[in-house]
PDB file of C-alpha atoms in Angstrom:
ATOM      1  CA  MET S 268      43.828  -3.622   5.323  1.00 49.00           C
ATOM      2  CA  LYS S 269      41.688  -6.719   5.882  1.00 50.00           C
ATOM      3  CA  LYS S 270      40.684  -5.453   9.340  1.00 52.00           C
ATOM      4  CA  LEU S 271      39.683  -2.090   7.869  1.00 49.00           C
ATOM      5  CA  LEU S 272      37.632  -3.776   5.146  1.00 47.00           C
ATOM      6  CA  GLY S 273      35.945  -5.925   7.780  1.00 52.00           C
ATOM      7  CA  LEU S 274      34.986  -2.843   9.800  1.00 48.00           C
ATOM      8  CA  VAL S 275      33.543  -1.154   6.705  1.00 46.00           C
ATOM      9  CA  VAL S 276      31.428  -4.229   5.953  1.00 46.00           C
ATOM     10  CA  LEU S 277      30.291  -4.361   9.595  1.00 48.00           C
ATOM     11  CA  PHE S 278      29.273  -0.685   9.623  1.00 46.00           C
ATOM     12  CA  SER S 279      27.449  -1.118   6.312  1.00 47.00           C
ATOM     13  CA  THR S 280      25.504  -4.040   7.753  1.00 45.00           C
ATOM     14  CA  VAL S 281      24.551  -2.060  10.847  1.00 48.00           C
ATOM     15  CA  ALA S 282      23.528   0.970   8.768  1.00 51.00           C
ATOM     16  CA  PHE S 283      21.123  -1.077   6.668  1.00 68.00           C
ATOM     17  CA  SER S 284      19.495  -3.030   9.478  1.00 78.00           C
ATOM     18  CA  ARG S 285      16.388  -2.024  11.396  1.00 89.00           C
ATOM     19  CA  GLU S 286      14.675  -3.558  14.417  1.00 92.00           C
ATOM     20  CA  LEU S 287      10.903  -3.315  14.483  1.00 93.00           C
ATOM     21  CA  THR S 288       8.197  -3.992  17.015  1.00 93.00           C
ATOM     22  CA  LEU S 289       4.583  -4.654  16.092  1.00 93.00           C
ATOM     23  CA  GLU S 290       3.573  -1.167  17.261  1.00 93.00           C
ATOM     24  CA  SER S 291       6.334   0.591  15.313  1.00 93.00           C
ATOM     25  CA  ALA S 292       5.477  -1.411  12.178  1.00 93.00           C
ATOM     26  CA  ILE S 293       1.812  -0.382  12.448  1.00 93.00           C
ATOM     27  CA  ASP S 294       2.807   3.270  12.989  1.00 92.00           C
ATOM     28  CA  LEU S 295       5.049   3.207   9.898  1.00 92.00           C
ATOM     29  CA  ALA S 296       2.269   1.679   7.804  1.00 91.00           C
ATOM     30  CA  LEU S 297      -0.242   4.302   8.944  1.00 89.00           C
ATOM     31  CA  GLU S 298       2.267   7.097   8.323  1.00 88.00           C
ATOM     32  CA  ASN S 299       3.642   5.982   4.941  1.00 84.00           C
ATOM     33  CA  GLY S 300       0.835   3.872   3.461  1.00 79.00           C
ATOM     34  CA  LYS S 301      -0.411   5.098   0.081  1.00 78.00           C
ATOM     35  CA  THR S 302      -3.992   3.981   0.698  1.00 79.00           C
ATOM     36  CA  ILE S 303      -4.074   5.841   4.013  1.00 80.00           C
ATOM     37  CA  LYS S 304      -2.810   9.049   2.390  1.00 80.00           C
ATOM     38  CA  THR S 305      -5.403   8.742  -0.381  1.00 81.00           C
ATOM     39  CA  SER S 306      -8.292   8.238   2.031  1.00 79.00           C
ATOM     40  CA  GLU S 307      -7.008  11.084   4.221  1.00 79.00           C
ATOM     41  CA  LEU S 308      -7.026  13.458   1.232  1.00 84.00           C
ATOM     42  CA  SER S 309     -10.575  12.366   0.400  1.00 81.00           C
ATOM     43  CA  LYS S 310     -11.574  13.076   3.992  1.00 80.00           C
ATOM     44  CA  GLU S 311     -10.053  16.582   3.869  1.00 80.00           C
ATOM     45  CA  ASN S 312     -11.766  17.343   0.541  1.00 84.00           C
ATOM     46  CA  ALA S 313     -15.111  16.245   1.969  1.00 79.00           C
ATOM     47  CA  GLU S 314     -14.635  18.604   4.929  1.00 81.00           C
ATOM     48  CA  LEU S 315     -13.886  21.474   2.537  1.00 83.00           C
ATOM     49  CA  ASN S 316     -17.025  20.686   0.527  1.00 77.00           C
ATOM     50  CA  VAL S 317     -19.120  20.931   3.700  1.00 77.00           C
ATOM     51  CA  LYS S 318     -17.638  24.360   4.440  1.00 77.00           C
ATOM     52  CA  ARG S 319     -18.350  25.484   0.862  1.00 76.00           C
ATOM     53  CA  ALA S 320     -21.953  24.275   1.102  1.00 73.00           C
ATOM     54  CA  PHE S 321     -22.525  26.216   4.337  1.00 67.00           C
ATOM     55  CA  LYS S 322     -20.856  29.271   2.812  1.00 71.00           C
ATOM     56  CA  THR S 323     -23.398  29.214  -0.018  1.00 70.00           C
ATOM     57  CA  ALA S 324     -26.242  29.417   2.517  1.00 66.00           C
ATOM     58  CA  LEU S 325     -24.736  32.325   4.453  1.00 67.00           C
ATOM     59  CA  PRO S 326     -25.627  35.986   3.720  1.00 67.00           C
ATOM     60  CA  LYS S 327     -23.291  37.873   1.434  1.00 68.00           C
ATOM     61  CA  VAL S 328     -22.220  41.483   1.896  1.00 64.00           C
ATOM     62  CA  THR S 329     -22.092  43.490  -1.357  1.00 69.00           C
ATOM     63  CA  TYR S 330     -20.543  46.899  -1.998  1.00 64.00           C
ATOM     64  CA  ASN S 331     -21.232  49.226  -4.942  1.00 68.00           C
ATOM     65  CA  GLY S 332     -19.537  52.537  -5.753  1.00 62.00           C
ATOM     66  CA  GLN S 333     -20.346  54.870  -8.658  1.00 68.00           C
ATOM     67  CA  PHE S 334     -19.167  58.284  -9.851  1.00 62.00           C
ATOM     68  CA  GLN S 335     -21.634  60.379 -11.871  1.00 63.00           C
ATOM     69  CA  ARG S 336     -21.285  63.631 -13.838  1.00 62.00           C
ATOM     70  CA  ALA S 337     -24.281  65.310 -15.527  1.00 57.00           C
ATOM     71  CA  GLU S 338     -25.697  68.693 -16.559  1.00 56.00           C
ATOM     72  CA  HIS S 339     -27.949  70.678 -14.244  1.00 53.00           C
ATOM     73  CA  THR S 340     -31.648  70.442 -14.967  1.00 54.00           C
ATOM     74  CA  THR S 341     -31.939  74.199 -14.351  1.00 54.00           C
ATOM     75  CA  ARG S 342     -29.387  76.699 -15.591  1.00 52.00           C
ATOM     76  CA  SER S 343     -28.394  80.189 -14.634  1.00 53.00           C
ATOM     77  CA  MET S 344     -25.655  82.521 -15.722  1.00 49.00           C
ATOM     78  CA  ILE S 345     -23.859  81.743 -12.480  1.00 50.00           C
ATOM     79  CA  ASP S 346     -23.959  78.031 -13.214  1.00 50.00           C
ATOM     80  CA  ILE S 347     -22.562  78.324 -16.711  1.00 50.00           C
ATOM     81  CA  LEU S 348     -19.987  81.048 -16.094  1.00 50.00           C
ATOM     82  CA  ASP S 349     -16.501  79.615 -16.067  1.00 52.00           C
ATOM     83  CA  SER S 350     -13.669  80.966 -13.975  1.00 52.00           C
ATOM     84  CA  ASP S 351     -12.123  82.772 -16.923  1.00 54.00           C
ATOM     85  CA  GLY S 352     -15.355  84.648 -17.689  1.00 54.00           C
ATOM     86  CA  THR S 353     -16.342  82.515 -20.649  1.00 52.00           C
ATOM     87  CA  ILE S 354     -19.664  80.834 -21.010  1.00 51.00           C
ATOM     88  CA  GLY S 355     -19.607  77.072 -20.369  1.00 51.00           C
ATOM     89  CA  ARG S 356     -22.006  74.317 -19.536  1.00 52.00           C
ATOM     90  CA  GLY S 357     -23.562  74.008 -16.163  1.00 51.00           C
ATOM     91  CA  GLU S 358     -22.595  70.545 -14.774  1.00 56.00           C
ATOM     92  CA  LYS S 359     -22.847  68.683 -11.523  1.00 60.00           C
ATOM     93  CA  SER S 360     -20.853  65.618 -10.303  1.00 62.00           C
ATOM     94  CA  GLY S 361     -21.136  63.221  -7.404  1.00 62.00           C
ATOM     95  CA  TYR S 362     -20.003  59.860  -5.984  1.00 65.00           C
ATOM     96  CA  SER S 363     -22.526  57.353  -4.681  1.00 67.00           C
ATOM     97  CA  GLN S 364     -21.831  54.145  -2.756  1.00 67.00           C
ATOM     98  CA  SER S 365     -23.940  51.478  -1.135  1.00 67.00           C
ATOM     99  CA  VAL S 366     -23.482  48.413   1.067  1.00 64.00           C
ATOM    100  CA  GLY S 367     -26.021  45.644   0.838  1.00 64.00           C
ATOM    101  CA  LEU S 368     -26.733  42.282   2.430  1.00 59.00           C
ATOM    102  CA  TYR S 369     -27.719  39.469   0.087  1.00 63.00           C
ATOM    103  CA  GLN S 370     -29.488  36.439   1.505  1.00 61.00           C
ATOM    104  CA  PRO S 371     -30.719  33.618  -0.755  1.00 63.00           C
ATOM    105  CA  LEU S 372     -34.199  32.656   0.423  1.00 62.00           C
ATOM    106  CA  PHE S 373     -35.478  30.037  -1.955  1.00 57.00           C
ATOM    107  CA  ARG S 374     -33.742  28.001  -4.627  1.00 59.00           C
ATOM    108  CA  GLY S 375     -35.953  24.990  -4.762  1.00 52.00           C
ATOM    109  CA  GLY S 376     -34.087  23.247  -1.929  1.00 63.00           C
ATOM    110  CA  ALA S 377     -30.741  23.391  -3.795  1.00 64.00           C
ATOM    111  CA  ILE S 378     -28.900  24.998  -0.869  1.00 65.00           C
ATOM    112  CA  THR S 379     -30.287  22.602   1.734  1.00 69.00           C
ATOM    113  CA  GLY S 380     -29.684  19.667  -0.562  1.00 71.00           C
ATOM    114  CA  GLY S 381     -26.097  20.796  -1.148  1.00 71.00           C
ATOM    115  CA  VAL S 382     -25.422  20.999   2.591  1.00 72.00           C
ATOM    116  CA  LEU S 383     -26.993  17.599   3.284  1.00 78.00           C
ATOM    117  CA  GLY S 384     -25.141  16.022   0.359  1.00 77.00           C
ATOM    118  CA  ALA S 385     -21.813  17.449   1.498  1.00 76.00           C
ATOM    119  CA  LYS S 386     -22.421  16.156   5.044  1.00 82.00           C
ATOM    120  CA  ALA S 387     -23.290  12.701   3.726  1.00 82.00           C
ATOM    121  CA  SER S 388     -20.140  12.656   1.580  1.00 80.00           C
ATOM    122  CA  LYS S 389     -18.080  13.695   4.607  1.00 82.00           C
ATOM    123  CA  ASN S 390     -19.560  10.885   6.708  1.00 86.00           C
ATOM    124  CA  ILE S 391     -18.759   8.363   3.991  1.00 86.00           C
ATOM    125  CA  ALA S 392     -15.193   9.706   3.678  1.00 82.00           C
ATOM    126  CA  ASP S 393     -14.751   9.492   7.475  1.00 85.00           C
ATOM    127  CA  LEU S 394     -15.993   5.915   7.559  1.00 86.00           C
ATOM    128  CA  TYR S 395     -13.764   4.960   4.643  1.00 85.00           C
ATOM    129  CA  PHE S 396     -10.755   6.573   6.352  1.00 85.00           C
ATOM    130  CA  TRP S 397     -11.266   4.708   9.619  1.00 89.00           C
ATOM    131  CA  ALA S 398     -12.016   1.449   7.781  1.00 87.00           C
ATOM    132  CA  GLU S 399      -8.787   1.883   5.818  1.00 88.00           C
ATOM    133  CA  LYS S 400      -6.820   2.412   9.034  1.00 89.00           C
ATOM    134  CA  ARG S 401      -8.413  -0.720  10.504  1.00 92.00           C
ATOM    135  CA  ASP S 402      -7.569  -2.778   7.409  1.00 91.00           C
ATOM    136  CA  VAL S 403      -3.977  -1.538   7.381  1.00 91.00           C
ATOM    137  CA  ARG S 404      -3.548  -2.470  11.044  1.00 93.00           C
ATOM    138  CA  LEU S 405      -4.984  -5.949  10.485  1.00 94.00           C
ATOM    139  CA  ASP S 406      -2.850  -6.457   7.384  1.00 94.00           C
ATOM    140  CA  ILE S 407       0.357  -5.496   9.206  1.00 94.00           C
ATOM    141  CA  ILE S 408      -0.514  -7.694  12.184  1.00 94.00           C
ATOM    142  CA  SER S 409      -1.119 -10.640   9.840  1.00 94.00           C
ATOM    143  CA  LEU S 410       2.149 -10.099   7.944  1.00 95.00           C
ATOM    144  CA  TYR S 411       4.151  -9.478  11.114  1.00 95.00           C
ATOM    145  CA  SER S 412       2.851 -12.603  12.844  1.00 95.00           C
ATOM    146  CA  SER S 413       3.446 -14.680   9.700  1.00 95.00           C
ATOM    147  CA  ILE S 414       7.103 -13.612   9.631  1.00 95.00           C
ATOM    148  CA  ILE S 415       7.499 -14.450  13.325  1.00 95.00           C
ATOM    149  CA  ASN S 416       5.934 -17.885  12.746  1.00 95.00           C
ATOM    150  CA  PHE S 417       8.110 -18.566   9.695  1.00 96.00           C
ATOM    151  CA  GLU S 418      11.224 -17.701  11.697  1.00 95.00           C
ATOM    152  CA  LYS S 419      10.175 -20.013  14.553  1.00 95.00           C
ATOM    153  CA  ASP S 420       9.338 -22.823  12.120  1.00 95.00           C
ATOM    154  CA  LEU S 421      12.704 -22.371  10.416  1.00 95.00           C
ATOM    155  CA  THR S 422      14.519 -22.658  13.765  1.00 95.00           C
ATOM    156  CA  VAL S 423      12.655 -25.865  14.618  1.00 95.00           C
ATOM    157  CA  LEU S 424      13.215 -27.384  11.178  1.00 95.00           C
ATOM    158  CA  GLU S 425      16.933 -26.633  11.159  1.00 95.00           C
ATOM    159  CA  SER S 426      17.276 -28.077  14.661  1.00 94.00           C
ATOM    160  CA  SER S 427      15.426 -31.241  13.580  1.00 94.00           C
ATOM    161  CA  ARG S 428      17.645 -31.517  10.529  1.00 94.00           C
ATOM    162  CA  LYS S 429      20.779 -31.438  12.709  1.00 94.00           C
ATOM    163  CA  GLU S 430      19.343 -34.214  14.881  1.00 94.00           C
ATOM    164  CA  LEU S 431      18.470 -36.326  11.844  1.00 93.00           C
ATOM    165  CA  GLN S 432      21.896 -35.733  10.322  1.00 93.00           C
ATOM    166  CA  ALA S 433      23.526 -36.912  13.564  1.00 93.00           C
ATOM    167  CA  ARG S 434      21.270 -40.005  13.528  1.00 92.00           C
ATOM    168  CA  TYR S 435      22.119 -40.646   9.884  1.00 92.00           C
ATOM    169  CA  ASP S 436      25.868 -40.494  10.610  1.00 92.00           C
ATOM    170  CA  LYS S 437      25.432 -42.866  13.564  1.00 92.00           C
ATOM    171  CA  GLN S 438      23.290 -45.283  11.547  1.00 89.00           C
ATOM    172  CA  ASN S 439      25.861 -45.201   8.754  1.00 89.00           C
ATOM    173  CA  GLU S 440      28.506 -46.408  11.203  1.00 89.00           C
ATOM    174  CA  GLN S 441      26.100 -48.974  12.619  1.00 89.00           C
ATOM    175  CA  LEU S 442      25.399 -50.251   9.103  1.00 84.00           C
ATOM    176  CA  ASN S 443      29.076 -51.068   8.680  1.00 86.00           C
ATOM    177  CA  LEU S 444      28.843 -53.058  11.894  1.00 84.00           C
ATOM    178  CA  LYS S 445      25.637 -54.776  10.724  1.00 83.00           C
ATOM    179  CA  LEU S 446      23.721 -53.270  13.648  1.00 86.00           C
ATOM    180  CA  VAL S 447      21.046 -51.637  11.423  1.00 83.00           C
ATOM    181  CA  THR S 448      19.681 -52.397   8.001  1.00 87.00           C
ATOM    182  CA  LYS S 449      19.954 -50.400   4.805  1.00 89.00           C
ATOM    183  CA  ALA S 450      16.217 -49.684   5.035  1.00 90.00           C
ATOM    184  CA  ASP S 451      16.713 -47.885   8.348  1.00 89.00           C
ATOM    185  CA  LEU S 452      19.408 -45.715   6.801  1.00 88.00           C
ATOM    186  CA  LEU S 453      17.261 -44.915   3.753  1.00 92.00           C
ATOM    187  CA  LYS S 454      14.327 -43.992   5.973  1.00 93.00           C
ATOM    188  CA  THR S 455      16.473 -41.486   7.861  1.00 91.00           C
ATOM    189  CA  GLU S 456      17.867 -40.139   4.592  1.00 92.00           C
ATOM    190  CA  TYR S 457      14.342 -39.635   3.244  1.00 94.00           C
ATOM    191  CA  SER S 458      13.385 -37.730   6.410  1.00 92.00           C
ATOM    192  CA  ILE S 459      16.410 -35.463   5.940  1.00 93.00           C
ATOM    193  CA  LEU S 460      15.443 -34.720   2.334  1.00 94.00           C
ATOM    194  CA  ASP S 461      11.875 -33.969   3.396  1.00 94.00           C
ATOM    195  CA  LEU S 462      13.112 -31.556   6.054  1.00 94.00           C
ATOM    196  CA  GLU S 463      15.402 -29.817   3.580  1.00 95.00           C
ATOM    197  CA  ALA S 464      12.422 -29.276   1.283  1.00 95.00           C
ATOM    198  CA  GLN S 465      10.421 -27.802   4.168  1.00 96.00           C
ATOM    199  CA  ILE S 466      13.353 -25.557   5.123  1.00 96.00           C
ATOM    200  CA  THR S 467      13.640 -24.274   1.549  1.00 96.00           C
ATOM    201  CA  GLY S 468       9.888 -23.590   1.370  1.00 96.00           C
ATOM    202  CA  THR S 469       9.892 -21.814   4.740  1.00 96.00           C
ATOM    203  CA  LYS S 470      12.859 -19.635   3.741  1.00 96.00           C
ATOM    204  CA  THR S 471      11.092 -18.683   0.508  1.00 96.00           C
ATOM    205  CA  ASN S 472       7.869 -17.798   2.344  1.00 96.00           C
ATOM    206  CA  LEU S 473       9.848 -15.822   4.918  1.00 95.00           C
ATOM    207  CA  GLU S 474      11.647 -13.812   2.233  1.00 95.00           C
ATOM    208  CA  ILE S 475       8.403 -13.055   0.384  1.00 95.00           C
ATOM    209  CA  ALA S 476       6.649 -11.969   3.595  1.00 95.00           C
ATOM    210  CA  LYS S 477       9.536  -9.668   4.554  1.00 95.00           C
ATOM    211  CA  LYS S 478       9.575  -8.050   1.112  1.00 94.00           C
ATOM    212  CA  ASP S 479       5.817  -7.515   1.299  1.00 94.00           C
ATOM    213  CA  LEU S 480       6.127  -5.959   4.762  1.00 94.00           C
ATOM    214  CA  LYS S 481       8.952  -3.635   3.682  1.00 93.00           C
ATOM    215  CA  LEU S 482       6.894  -2.570   0.679  1.00 91.00           C
ATOM    216  CA  LYS S 483       3.930  -1.664   2.868  1.00 90.00           C
ATOM    217  CA  LEU S 484       6.163   0.184   5.339  1.00 91.00           C
ATOM    218  CA  MET S 485       8.064   1.983   2.528  1.00 89.00           C
ATOM    219  CA  ILE S 486      11.386   0.519   3.732  1.00 91.00           C
ATOM    220  CA  PRO S 487      14.117   0.090   1.068  1.00 91.00           C
ATOM    221  CA  ASN S 488      14.433  -3.484  -0.136  1.00 88.00           C
ATOM    222  CA  ASN S 489      18.182  -3.574   0.550  1.00 90.00           C
ATOM    223  CA  GLU S 490      17.606  -2.765   4.229  1.00 91.00           C
ATOM    224  CA  ASP S 491      17.400  -5.786   6.514  1.00 91.00           C
ATOM    225  CA  ILE S 492      14.695  -5.878   9.185  1.00 91.00           C
ATOM    226  CA  THR S 493      14.571  -7.754  12.461  1.00 92.00           C
ATOM    227  CA  LEU S 494      11.195  -8.290  14.120  1.00 94.00           C
ATOM    228  CA  LYS S 495      10.774  -8.554  17.861  1.00 92.00           C
ATOM    229  CA  ASP S 496       8.347 -11.141  19.132  1.00 89.00           C
ATOM    230  CA  PHE S 497       5.128  -9.922  20.706  1.00 79.00           C
ATOM    231  CA  GLN S 498       2.590 -11.148  23.208  1.00 76.00           C
ATOM    232  CA  VAL S 499      -1.139 -11.136  22.534  1.00 64.00           C
TER     233      VAL S 499
END
C-alpha cells in the first residue's frame, strides 16, 4: 500500500512539472499573453478599417426594378372589349429594370481623408503590435535570467553555509581544547546567521519570480517549472 501511494505521489509530481527553455518560454508568452492578443485584435481591426475606407471610394453597382400598370392614352373598342364581350377599361402593363454605376466624385476630401486616416491608424496599430512583442520578449528574458541567477546564488549560498557549519563544528571542538577563542566561534556563528538570511531572501525572490513568470505564460500556479540554463 505504501509503495502504491508512493507511485501515485511520484506520478502526480511528474504530471505537474514542466521543463522550459528560454525560447519555449518566449513562445508561450507571445501565444498566451493578454497584451499581445489585445494588440493583435487592434491590428486586425485597423486592417478592416482600411478595407472599409477603400470600399467607400470604389464604384457601386445599383439595380432598380419596377412594375407599372396604367390606362391607354388612346382608346378603341378593341382595347376596351373584354374576353366575355363586356365593355371594360383599356389598360397596359409593363416591367422596367435598370442597372447603374454609382461613383462618388467629390465629397470635400472626406473619402481621401478616410483612406489616409485608416492607413495611419493601421500603421500605428502595426507599430504598437511589434513594440508589444518586443517588450514581451525582453520581459520574459529578464524574468528568466533572474530565476536562473537566483537558483545559482542559492546553490552557492547553501554550499557556503555547509562549509561554515563544518568550520563552526570544528571550532566548537577546538574551543573545548582551548585552541580557539570564543570570539572566533561567535564570528563564525554570525557568518552562518548572515548566510541563512541571504538564503531566505534568495528563496523568496526566486518564488516570486517563478510565480510572475507562470502568470505571464498562463501556467497554473500549482505546476512546477524547471528552467534550463542558456548561453548568450
